[in-house]
Amino acid sequence: MTLEKAYIILGFLVFFLGLFGAIIRKNLITILICTEIMLTGANIILITVDSILKGTDAQIMSLFVLTVAAAEVAIGLGLVMAIFRLKGYEGSSEITHLRD
Amino acid sequence: MVFNINAVLPELILSAGILLIFFLDLIKERINLSILSLVGFIVCILSALSTFHVRYPASAFFNGFKVGSAELVAKMLIYLVTSLVFLALYDFYKRKGSEYGETIYIILTSALGLSFMLSSTNLAIIFVGLELSSISLYIAIALYRKEYFSKEGAYKYLVMGAISTSMFAIGTAFVYLAIGTMNITSPQGFNPIISLGISFLIFALALKISSVPFHFWTPDAYAGAPTPVTAYIATVPKIGYYFLLAKLTLLLFPSFKEWYILVGVLAVITMFYGNITAYAQKSVKRLFAYSSIAHAGYFLTAFTSTDKFLMTSALFYVFVYSLATLGVFTILSILEKEDGWKNNFEEFKGLFYKRPFLAVNLALFLFALIGIPPMAMFVGKLGIFIGLVSKEMWILGFLFAIASLISAGYYLKLIVYMFLERGEGEIKAPVSVGEMLTLNTCSLLTLIFGIYPKPLFDIILRSI
């Protein structure tokens, strides 16, 4: 049980690392990678839960999470490309036009 | 388990329609956007009609997909509002020179994701449906030719949405750890782990419905998106999310005893933050984004209890609210067809003398959003208030009434600009047939459900 606890703590650490990175990093692509890190943390927790319960449901769910993460980052990269092509921006401090 | 084709009938029609539009889009030289959106409209209406032919309760896909009365009602409402969105959509894109056929089937995909999300009690499948609808929304917001703001709004929505995705996954993991199965049922006895899981699920859904600590994407995504898509993201996903929230509140949340405190606090800060910040806005589109944040707070107050009357009032309110919001954003998209229209308050000066039809309709929707009696929103507000008082949640009911009172100010400000002030120049933006139909349907239904709310109210009350 202690090893599983350690893995759940690891999952939370990875999740909050990604969250923290998404908040403080400036580069648009880095922010996308940070969201991926958050999803990886969620995956670690899911798989650990399965190893506690000796089940398979959460492992299948983690495959779903991986797929969703891939789709999300594909769209995100497309958006970063479009932003860069239209305005030449690549930092989050520059995409602040939608304000009053 | 035999494959039950009858249970997935609406989704099958919707999927076939998506493929049909996909192929029609490939031969686009001869087919234009208005025909595609007409096909989308017909597909939505057919799916809505097919919900009458589904025998319930039924299940398919090895019990991963379940159909009950609440799911069918929710799906029907979703398809009806989506069909109205399609009618109001094509002329805007044509005038803006951004005729992407993808817009139509991506919006349909989002509706498909919502209906899959609603008709499952398995958290993994709910997750996939939720993400199918959200990812389609990111694309729909960004599909706007040579418009930088739509990309910026979509990017911000995507990053916030990814946070919600991971929170939902973590919440699922802990609920699974506590219950031992992915299906949402109440566990035997109390397990402290489930409170962690339920808190994460509530935070993830609060982000999707733009409740306050997680609302940052809302004004940007609403203001950046092409206005017909704003009309979609402000209405249809909300219906889906609140029906999902109702299901989770009935089946899962009570196993975390203090869940109502969490939801209540979120609701109160959302109401007050949304309503007070709305006063500071200069753009009308952002004003309605903050109004939708405030409404998220009103709706959340109803999910602090497992009382069915309270929940029915909230769901009824969500539906009529989405009709009124659809009308508002349709008017904004008509006005935006004018060259150089920025949606500022100044431009609405004297709208009544320039375009009386649009101004009167907009005023009707604004009065509906305030909650003036002949309109349907009054019934929803009254229902939530009566429900809260009868469950003896005096503080929440009192704060709800105060917040609705505060909200009247900024809606009335727009009405004063339109009717009492005189503006320069004139507005030539034409109204297409589809937009006219959507506007008239929305305003008529807002009035009809206000005068005679009983049938719809009873249908929702009996279904959940």
Coordinates of C-alpha atoms in Angstrom, one line a residue:
Chain A
M1 CA 0.0 0.0 0.0
T2 CA 2.9 2.4 0.7
L3 CA 4.2 2.1 -2.8
E4 CA 0.8 3.0 -4.2
K5 CA 0.5 6.0 -1.9
A6 CA 3.9 7.2 -3.1
Y7 CA 2.7 6.8 -6.7
I8 CA -0.5 8.8 -6.0
I9 CA 1.6 11.6 -4.4
L10 CA 3.9 11.5 -7.5
G11 CA 0.8 11.8 -9.7
F12 CA -0.3 14.9 -7.8
L13 CA 3.2 16.4 -7.9
V14 CA 3.3 16.0 -11.7
F15 CA -0.3 17.4 -12.0
F16 CA 0.6 20.5 -9.9
L17 CA 3.9 20.9 -11.7
G18 CA 2.0 21.1 -15.0
L19 CA -0.6 23.5 -13.5
F20 CA 2.1 25.7 -12.1
G21 CA 4.0 25.7 -15.4
A22 CA 0.8 26.6 -17.4
I23 CA 0.4 29.6 -15.1
I24 CA 3.9 31.0 -15.1
R25 CA 5.5 30.0 -18.4
K26 CA 5.3 32.5 -21.2
N27 CA 5.9 30.6 -24.4
L28 CA 2.7 29.3 -26.1
I29 CA 4.1 25.9 -27.0
T30 CA 5.5 25.4 -23.5
I31 CA 2.0 26.1 -22.0
L32 CA 0.7 23.3 -24.3
I33 CA 3.3 21.0 -23.1
C34 CA 2.5 21.9 -19.5
T35 CA -1.2 20.9 -20.1
E36 CA 0.2 17.6 -21.4
I37 CA 2.1 17.2 -18.1
M38 CA -1.1 17.7 -16.2
L39 CA -2.8 14.9 -18.1
T40 CA 0.2 12.7 -17.5
G41 CA -0.2 13.2 -13.8
A42 CA -3.9 12.2 -14.1
N43 CA -2.8 9.1 -15.9
I44 CA -0.3 8.1 -13.2
I45 CA -3.1 8.4 -10.6
L46 CA -5.5 6.4 -12.8
I47 CA -3.1 3.5 -13.2
T48 CA -2.1 3.5 -9.6
V49 CA -5.8 3.3 -8.6
D50 CA -6.1 0.3 -10.8
S51 CA -3.1 -1.4 -9.2
I52 CA -4.8 -0.9 -5.8
L53 CA -8.1 -2.3 -6.9
K54 CA -6.7 -5.0 -9.2
G55 CA -9.1 -3.9 -11.9
T56 CA -8.8 -2.8 -15.6
D57 CA -11.3 0.0 -16.0
A58 CA -9.0 2.9 -15.1
Q59 CA -6.3 1.6 -17.4
I60 CA -8.8 1.8 -20.3
M61 CA -9.7 5.3 -19.1
S62 CA -6.1 6.3 -19.2
L63 CA -5.9 5.3 -22.9
F64 CA -8.9 7.6 -23.4
V65 CA -7.0 10.3 -21.6
L66 CA -4.0 9.8 -23.8
T67 CA -6.2 10.0 -27.0
V68 CA -7.9 13.2 -25.8
A69 CA -4.5 14.7 -24.9
A70 CA -3.2 14.0 -28.4
A71 CA -6.2 15.6 -30.0
E72 CA -6.0 18.6 -27.8
V73 CA -2.3 19.2 -28.4
A74 CA -2.9 18.8 -32.2
I75 CA -5.5 21.6 -32.1
G76 CA -3.3 23.6 -29.8
L77 CA -0.3 23.5 -32.2
G78 CA -2.6 24.4 -35.1
L79 CA -3.8 27.4 -33.2
V80 CA -0.2 28.4 -32.2
M81 CA 0.7 28.2 -36.0
A82 CA -2.3 30.3 -36.9
I83 CA -1.5 32.9 -34.3
F84 CA 2.2 33.1 -35.3
R85 CA 1.3 33.4 -39.0
L86 CA -1.3 36.1 -38.5
K87 CA 0.6 38.3 -36.0
G88 CA 4.0 36.8 -35.3
Y89 CA 3.4 36.2 -31.6
E90 CA 4.8 33.4 -29.6
G91 CA 4.5 34.5 -26.0
S92 CA 1.5 34.6 -23.8
S93 CA 2.2 38.2 -22.8
E94 CA 1.5 39.2 -26.4
I95 CA -1.9 37.5 -26.8
T96 CA -3.7 39.9 -24.6
H97 CA -5.8 41.8 -27.2
L98 CA -9.1 40.5 -26.1
R99 CA -9.5 43.0 -23.3
D100 CA -11.2 46.3 -23.0
Chain B
M1 CA -26.1 -8.3 -24.8
V2 CA -27.7 -7.8 -28.2
F3 CA -26.9 -4.6 -30.0
N4 CA -29.9 -2.4 -29.4
I5 CA -30.2 -0.2 -32.4
N6 CA -33.4 1.5 -31.1
A7 CA -31.6 3.0 -28.1
V8 CA -29.0 4.9 -30.2
L9 CA -31.4 6.0 -32.9
P10 CA -30.9 9.8 -32.4
E11 CA -27.1 9.4 -32.3
L12 CA -27.1 7.2 -35.4
I13 CA -29.1 9.8 -37.4
L14 CA -26.8 12.5 -36.2
S15 CA -23.7 10.5 -37.1
A16 CA -25.1 9.7 -40.6
G17 CA -25.8 13.4 -41.0
I18 CA -22.3 14.4 -40.0
L19 CA -20.9 12.0 -42.7
L20 CA -23.4 13.3 -45.3
I21 CA -22.3 16.9 -44.7
F22 CA -18.7 15.8 -44.7
F23 CA -19.1 14.3 -48.2
L24 CA -21.3 17.2 -49.4
D25 CA -18.5 19.6 -48.3
L26 CA -16.0 17.7 -50.4
I27 CA -17.9 18.7 -53.6
K28 CA -18.1 22.3 -52.5
E29 CA -17.7 23.9 -55.9
R30 CA -21.4 23.5 -56.5
I31 CA -22.8 23.4 -52.9
N32 CA -22.7 26.5 -50.8
L33 CA -22.9 27.1 -47.0
S34 CA -26.6 27.8 -46.9
I35 CA -27.4 24.4 -48.3
L36 CA -25.1 22.7 -45.9
S37 CA -26.6 24.5 -42.9
L38 CA -30.1 23.6 -44.2
V39 CA -29.0 19.9 -44.2
G40 CA -27.6 20.4 -40.7
F41 CA -31.0 21.9 -39.6
I42 CA -32.9 18.9 -41.1
V43 CA -30.6 16.4 -39.5
C44 CA -31.1 18.1 -36.1
I45 CA -34.9 18.1 -36.5
L46 CA -34.9 14.4 -37.6
S47 CA -32.8 13.5 -34.5
A48 CA -35.1 15.5 -32.3
L49 CA -38.2 13.7 -33.8
S50 CA -36.5 10.3 -33.5
T51 CA -36.3 10.7 -29.7
F52 CA -40.0 10.1 -29.6
H53 CA -39.4 6.6 -31.1
V54 CA -36.9 5.5 -28.6
R55 CA -38.2 2.9 -26.1
Y56 CA -36.9 3.6 -22.7
P57 CA -35.4 2.5 -20.3
A58 CA -33.0 0.7 -22.6
S59 CA -29.2 0.1 -22.8
A60 CA -26.7 -0.7 -25.5
F61 CA -22.9 -1.2 -25.9
F62 CA -22.6 -3.6 -22.9
N63 CA -24.5 -1.2 -20.6
G64 CA -22.1 1.6 -21.4
F65 CA -25.0 3.5 -23.0
K66 CA -28.2 3.9 -21.1
V67 CA -31.4 5.8 -22.2
G68 CA -34.0 7.0 -19.7
S69 CA -36.6 9.7 -19.8
A70 CA -34.3 12.5 -18.6
E71 CA -31.7 11.7 -21.2
L72 CA -34.3 11.8 -24.0
V73 CA -35.7 15.2 -22.9
A74 CA -32.2 16.6 -22.6
K75 CA -31.3 15.3 -26.1
M76 CA -34.5 16.7 -27.6
L77 CA -33.9 20.2 -26.2
I78 CA -30.2 20.1 -27.3
Y79 CA -31.2 19.1 -30.9
L80 CA -33.9 21.7 -31.1
V81 CA -31.6 24.6 -30.0
T82 CA -28.8 23.4 -32.3
S83 CA -31.2 23.4 -35.3
L84 CA -32.1 27.0 -34.5
V85 CA -28.4 27.8 -34.4
F86 CA -27.9 26.4 -37.9
L87 CA -30.7 28.6 -39.3
A88 CA -29.0 31.8 -37.9
L89 CA -25.5 30.8 -39.1
Y90 CA -25.0 30.9 -42.8
D91 CA -25.6 34.5 -43.8
F92 CA -23.0 35.8 -41.3
Y93 CA -20.2 33.5 -42.6
K94 CA -21.2 34.4 -46.2
R95 CA -20.9 38.2 -45.6
K96 CA -17.6 37.7 -43.7
G97 CA -16.1 35.6 -46.6
S98 CA -15.4 32.7 -44.3
E99 CA -17.4 29.9 -45.8
Y100 CA -16.0 26.8 -44.2
G101 CA -18.3 23.7 -44.5
E102 CA -16.4 22.3 -41.5
T103 CA -18.3 24.7 -39.2
I104 CA -21.5 22.8 -39.8
Y105 CA -20.4 19.3 -39.0
I106 CA -18.1 20.4 -36.2
I107 CA -21.1 21.9 -34.4
L108 CA -23.0 18.7 -35.1
T109 CA -20.1 16.7 -33.6
S110 CA -20.2 18.8 -30.5
A111 CA -24.0 18.1 -30.2
L112 CA -23.2 14.3 -30.7
G113 CA -20.6 14.4 -27.9
L114 CA -23.1 16.1 -25.6
S115 CA -25.7 13.5 -26.3
F116 CA -23.3 10.6 -25.7
M117 CA -22.1 12.3 -22.5
L118 CA -25.7 12.5 -21.3
S119 CA -26.7 8.9 -22.0
S120 CA -24.1 7.1 -20.0
T121 CA -23.6 6.4 -16.3
N122 CA -20.1 5.3 -16.9
L123 CA -17.6 8.1 -15.9
A124 CA -15.1 7.1 -18.6
I125 CA -17.7 7.4 -21.4
I126 CA -19.0 10.7 -19.8
F127 CA -15.4 11.9 -20.1
V128 CA -15.1 11.0 -23.7
G129 CA -18.4 12.6 -24.6
L130 CA -17.4 15.8 -22.7
E131 CA -14.1 16.0 -24.5
L132 CA -15.7 15.3 -27.9
S133 CA -17.9 18.2 -27.5
S134 CA -15.3 20.5 -26.0
I135 CA -12.6 19.8 -28.7
S136 CA -15.2 20.4 -31.4
L137 CA -15.9 23.8 -29.7
Y138 CA -12.2 24.8 -29.8
I139 CA -12.2 24.2 -33.6
A140 CA -15.5 25.9 -34.2
I141 CA -14.3 29.0 -32.4
A142 CA -11.0 29.1 -34.4
L143 CA -12.7 28.6 -37.8
Y144 CA -12.9 32.2 -38.9
R145 CA -10.8 33.4 -41.8
K146 CA -8.1 36.0 -41.2
E147 CA -9.5 36.9 -37.8
Y148 CA -6.8 36.9 -35.1
F149 CA -9.1 37.3 -32.1
S150 CA -10.9 34.0 -32.8
K151 CA -7.6 32.2 -32.5
E152 CA -6.7 34.0 -29.3
G153 CA -10.0 33.1 -27.7
A154 CA -9.8 29.5 -28.9
Y155 CA -6.3 29.1 -27.5
K156 CA -7.3 30.5 -24.1
Y157 CA -10.3 28.2 -24.0
L158 CA -8.1 25.2 -25.0
V159 CA -5.6 25.8 -22.2
M160 CA -8.3 26.2 -19.6
G161 CA -10.3 23.3 -21.0
A162 CA -7.2 21.0 -20.7
I163 CA -7.0 21.9 -17.0
S164 CA -10.6 20.8 -16.7
T165 CA -9.9 17.6 -18.6
S166 CA -7.2 16.6 -16.2
M167 CA -9.2 17.5 -13.1
F168 CA -12.1 15.4 -14.5
A169 CA -9.7 12.4 -15.0
I170 CA -8.3 12.8 -11.4
G171 CA -11.8 13.0 -10.0
T172 CA -12.8 9.9 -11.9
A173 CA -9.8 8.1 -10.5
F174 CA -10.7 8.8 -6.9
V175 CA -14.4 8.1 -7.3
Y176 CA -13.4 4.8 -8.9
L177 CA -11.1 4.1 -6.0
A178 CA -13.9 4.7 -3.5
I179 CA -16.7 2.9 -5.3
G180 CA -14.8 0.2 -7.0
T181 CA -16.6 0.7 -10.3
M182 CA -16.7 3.4 -13.0
N183 CA -20.5 3.4 -12.9
I184 CA -21.9 6.2 -10.8
T185 CA -23.7 4.7 -7.8
S186 CA -23.7 5.6 -4.2
P187 CA -21.0 3.6 -2.2
Q188 CA -21.8 1.5 0.8
G189 CA -20.8 3.4 3.9
F190 CA -18.6 6.5 4.0
N191 CA -15.3 6.6 2.3
P192 CA -13.3 9.8 2.7
I193 CA -11.6 9.4 -0.6
I194 CA -14.8 9.9 -2.5
S195 CA -15.0 13.5 -1.2
L196 CA -11.7 14.2 -2.9
G197 CA -13.0 12.7 -6.1
I198 CA -16.3 14.5 -6.0
S199 CA -14.6 17.9 -5.3
F200 CA -12.4 17.4 -8.4
L201 CA -15.5 16.5 -10.5
I202 CA -17.3 19.6 -9.3
F203 CA -14.3 21.8 -10.1
A204 CA -14.0 20.3 -13.6
L205 CA -17.6 20.9 -14.4
A206 CA -17.5 24.4 -12.8
L207 CA -14.8 25.2 -15.3
K208 CA -17.0 24.0 -18.2
I209 CA -20.0 26.0 -17.1
S210 CA -17.7 29.0 -16.3
S211 CA -18.2 29.3 -12.6
V212 CA -16.1 32.0 -11.0
P213 CA -12.6 30.9 -9.9
F214 CA -12.4 29.2 -13.4
H215 CA -14.2 31.7 -15.5
F216 CA -11.3 33.4 -17.2
W217 CA -11.8 31.8 -20.6
T218 CA -15.5 32.9 -20.9
P219 CA -15.3 36.5 -21.9
D220 CA -12.3 35.9 -24.3
A221 CA -13.8 32.9 -26.0
Y222 CA -17.2 34.6 -26.4
A223 CA -15.8 37.8 -27.7
G224 CA -13.3 36.1 -30.0
A225 CA -15.6 33.5 -31.6
P226 CA -17.6 34.3 -34.7
T227 CA -21.0 35.4 -33.2
P228 CA -23.1 32.5 -34.5
V229 CA -20.7 30.1 -32.8
T230 CA -20.9 32.3 -29.6
A231 CA -24.6 31.7 -29.8
Y232 CA -23.9 28.0 -29.9
I233 CA -21.3 27.8 -27.1
A234 CA -23.5 30.0 -24.8
T235 CA -26.5 27.8 -25.1
V236 CA -26.4 24.2 -26.2
P237 CA -23.4 22.9 -24.1
K238 CA -25.0 24.6 -21.1
I239 CA -28.1 22.4 -21.4
G240 CA -25.9 19.3 -21.6
Y241 CA -23.7 20.2 -18.7
Y242 CA -26.6 21.1 -16.4
F243 CA -28.5 17.9 -17.2
L244 CA -25.2 16.0 -16.4
L245 CA -24.9 18.0 -13.2
A246 CA -28.4 17.1 -12.3
K247 CA -27.7 13.4 -12.9
L248 CA -24.5 13.5 -10.8
T249 CA -26.2 15.4 -8.0
L250 CA -29.0 12.8 -7.8
L251 CA -26.7 9.8 -8.0
L252 CA -23.3 10.6 -6.8
F253 CA -22.8 13.9 -5.0
P254 CA -24.8 13.1 -1.8
S255 CA -22.1 10.5 -0.8
F256 CA -19.9 13.5 0.0
K257 CA -21.9 15.1 2.8
E258 CA -20.6 18.7 2.5
W259 CA -20.9 18.9 -1.3
Y260 CA -23.7 21.5 -1.0
I261 CA -21.4 23.9 0.8
L262 CA -18.9 23.7 -2.0
V263 CA -21.5 24.2 -4.7
G264 CA -23.2 27.0 -2.7
V265 CA -20.0 29.0 -2.2
L266 CA -19.2 28.6 -5.9
A267 CA -22.7 29.8 -6.8
V268 CA -22.6 32.8 -4.5
I269 CA -19.2 34.1 -5.7
T270 CA -20.2 33.4 -9.3
M271 CA -23.4 35.4 -9.1
F272 CA -21.9 38.4 -7.5
Y273 CA -18.7 38.5 -9.5
G274 CA -20.4 38.1 -12.8
N275 CA -23.0 40.7 -12.1
I276 CA -20.7 43.3 -10.7
T277 CA -18.0 42.9 -13.3
A278 CA -20.6 43.2 -16.1
Y279 CA -21.0 46.9 -15.2
A280 CA -17.4 47.6 -16.2
Q281 CA -17.7 46.2 -19.7
K282 CA -17.6 48.5 -22.8
S283 CA -18.3 45.7 -25.4
V284 CA -21.8 44.3 -25.5
K285 CA -20.5 40.8 -26.4
R286 CA -18.4 40.7 -23.3
L287 CA -21.3 42.1 -21.3
F288 CA -23.3 39.0 -22.3
A289 CA -20.4 36.8 -21.5
Y290 CA -20.4 38.1 -17.9
S291 CA -24.2 37.8 -17.8
S292 CA -23.8 34.1 -18.7
I293 CA -21.3 33.8 -15.8
A294 CA -23.8 35.3 -13.5
H295 CA -26.5 32.9 -14.8
A296 CA -24.1 30.0 -14.1
G297 CA -24.2 31.1 -10.5
Y298 CA -28.0 31.2 -10.5
F299 CA -28.2 27.7 -11.9
L300 CA -25.6 26.4 -9.5
T301 CA -27.7 27.5 -6.5
A302 CA -30.3 24.8 -7.5
F303 CA -27.7 22.0 -7.3
T304 CA -27.2 22.4 -3.6
S305 CA -29.9 20.0 -2.8
T306 CA -31.3 16.7 -4.2
D307 CA -34.8 18.3 -4.4
K308 CA -36.4 17.4 -7.7
F309 CA -38.6 20.6 -7.9
L310 CA -35.5 22.8 -7.4
M311 CA -33.6 20.9 -10.1
T312 CA -36.5 21.0 -12.5
S313 CA -36.8 24.8 -12.1
A314 CA -33.1 25.1 -12.9
L315 CA -33.3 22.9 -15.9
F316 CA -36.4 24.7 -17.2
Y317 CA -34.6 28.0 -16.6
V318 CA -31.5 26.7 -18.5
F319 CA -33.6 25.9 -21.5
V320 CA -35.5 29.2 -21.7
Y321 CA -32.3 31.1 -20.8
S322 CA -30.6 29.4 -23.8
L323 CA -33.5 30.5 -26.1
A324 CA -33.2 34.1 -24.9
T325 CA -29.4 34.1 -25.2
L326 CA -29.6 32.5 -28.7
G327 CA -31.9 35.4 -29.7
V328 CA -29.5 38.0 -28.2
F329 CA -26.5 36.6 -30.0
T330 CA -28.4 36.3 -33.3
I331 CA -29.2 40.0 -33.1
L332 CA -25.5 40.7 -32.4
S333 CA -24.5 38.6 -35.4
I334 CA -27.0 40.5 -37.6
L335 CA -25.5 43.8 -36.5
E336 CA -22.0 42.6 -36.9
K337 CA -22.6 42.1 -40.6
E338 CA -22.3 45.9 -40.8
D339 CA -18.8 47.0 -41.8
G340 CA -16.6 48.1 -38.9
W341 CA -19.1 47.1 -36.2
K342 CA -17.3 46.6 -32.9
N343 CA -20.2 45.8 -30.6
N344 CA -19.5 48.9 -28.4
F345 CA -22.2 50.5 -26.3
E346 CA -21.8 53.7 -28.3
E347 CA -22.9 52.0 -31.5
F348 CA -26.2 50.9 -29.9
K349 CA -27.3 54.5 -29.4
G350 CA -30.6 55.1 -31.1
L351 CA -30.9 51.6 -32.5
F352 CA -34.7 51.8 -32.0
Y353 CA -34.9 54.7 -34.5
K354 CA -32.6 53.0 -37.0
R355 CA -33.8 49.3 -36.8
P356 CA -37.0 49.1 -34.7
F357 CA -37.5 45.3 -35.3
L358 CA -34.0 44.4 -34.0
A359 CA -34.2 46.9 -31.1
V360 CA -37.7 45.7 -29.9
N361 CA -36.6 42.0 -30.1
L362 CA -33.4 42.7 -28.2
A363 CA -35.3 44.6 -25.6
L364 CA -37.7 41.6 -25.2
F365 CA -34.7 39.3 -24.6
L366 CA -33.2 41.7 -22.2
F367 CA -36.4 42.0 -20.2
A368 CA -36.5 38.2 -20.3
L369 CA -33.0 38.0 -18.9
I370 CA -33.9 40.4 -16.1
G371 CA -36.9 38.2 -15.3
I372 CA -39.9 40.5 -15.9
P373 CA -43.1 38.4 -15.5
P374 CA -44.6 37.7 -18.9
M375 CA -41.3 36.1 -20.0
A376 CA -40.3 32.5 -19.2
M377 CA -37.2 33.4 -17.2
F378 CA -39.5 34.7 -14.4
V379 CA -40.9 31.2 -14.0
G380 CA -37.4 29.8 -13.7
K381 CA -36.3 32.4 -11.2
L382 CA -39.5 32.0 -9.1
G383 CA -39.1 28.3 -9.1
I384 CA -35.5 28.4 -7.9
F385 CA -36.5 30.9 -5.2
I386 CA -39.5 28.9 -4.0
G387 CA -37.4 25.7 -4.0
L388 CA -34.6 27.3 -2.0
V389 CA -37.0 28.8 0.5
S390 CA -38.9 25.5 0.9
K391 CA -35.7 23.7 1.6
E392 CA -35.0 26.4 4.2
M393 CA -31.8 27.7 2.5
W394 CA -32.7 31.2 3.4
I395 CA -29.3 32.8 2.9
L396 CA -28.8 31.4 -0.5
G397 CA -32.4 32.4 -1.6
F398 CA -31.8 35.9 -0.3
L399 CA -28.4 36.3 -2.0
F400 CA -30.0 34.9 -5.2
A401 CA -32.7 37.6 -5.1
I402 CA -30.2 40.4 -4.4
A403 CA -27.9 39.2 -7.3
S404 CA -30.9 39.2 -9.8
L405 CA -31.7 42.7 -8.6
I406 CA -28.1 43.9 -9.3
S407 CA -28.2 42.4 -12.7
A408 CA -31.2 44.5 -13.8
G409 CA -28.9 47.6 -14.0
Y410 CA -26.7 46.6 -16.9
Y411 CA -29.4 45.2 -19.0
L412 CA -31.4 48.4 -18.5
K413 CA -28.4 50.4 -19.5
L414 CA -28.4 48.8 -22.9
I415 CA -32.1 49.5 -23.2
V416 CA -31.6 53.1 -22.4
Y417 CA -28.9 53.4 -25.0
M418 CA -31.2 51.8 -27.6
F419 CA -34.4 53.7 -26.9
L420 CA -33.7 57.0 -25.2
E421 CA -30.6 58.2 -26.9
R422 CA -30.2 59.3 -30.5
G423 CA -27.3 58.1 -32.6
E424 CA -25.6 59.2 -35.8
G425 CA -25.6 57.4 -39.2
E426 CA -27.7 54.4 -40.2
I427 CA -27.3 50.6 -40.1
K428 CA -27.8 48.7 -43.4
A429 CA -27.0 45.1 -42.3
P430 CA -29.7 42.9 -43.9
V431 CA -31.6 40.2 -42.0
S432 CA -31.7 36.8 -43.7
V433 CA -34.7 34.5 -43.7
G434 CA -33.0 32.0 -41.4
E435 CA -32.1 34.7 -38.9
M436 CA -35.6 36.1 -39.0
L437 CA -37.0 32.6 -38.3
T438 CA -34.6 32.0 -35.4
L439 CA -35.4 35.4 -33.8
N440 CA -39.2 34.9 -34.1
T441 CA -39.0 31.4 -32.8
C442 CA -36.9 32.4 -29.8
S443 CA -39.0 35.4 -28.9
L444 CA -42.3 33.5 -29.4
L445 CA -41.1 30.5 -27.3
T446 CA -39.8 32.9 -24.6
L447 CA -43.3 34.4 -24.3
I448 CA -45.2 31.1 -24.6
F449 CA -43.2 29.3 -22.0
G450 CA -43.6 32.4 -19.8
I451 CA -47.4 32.5 -20.1
Y452 CA -48.0 28.7 -20.1
P453 CA -44.9 27.0 -18.6
K454 CA -46.8 23.9 -17.2
P455 CA -46.3 21.4 -20.1
L456 CA -42.5 21.7 -20.4
F457 CA -42.1 22.0 -16.6
D458 CA -44.1 18.8 -16.1
I459 CA -42.2 16.9 -18.7
I460 CA -38.9 17.8 -17.1
L461 CA -40.2 17.1 -13.6
R462 CA -41.5 13.7 -14.5
S463 CA -38.4 12.7 -16.4
I464 CA -35.6 13.4 -13.9

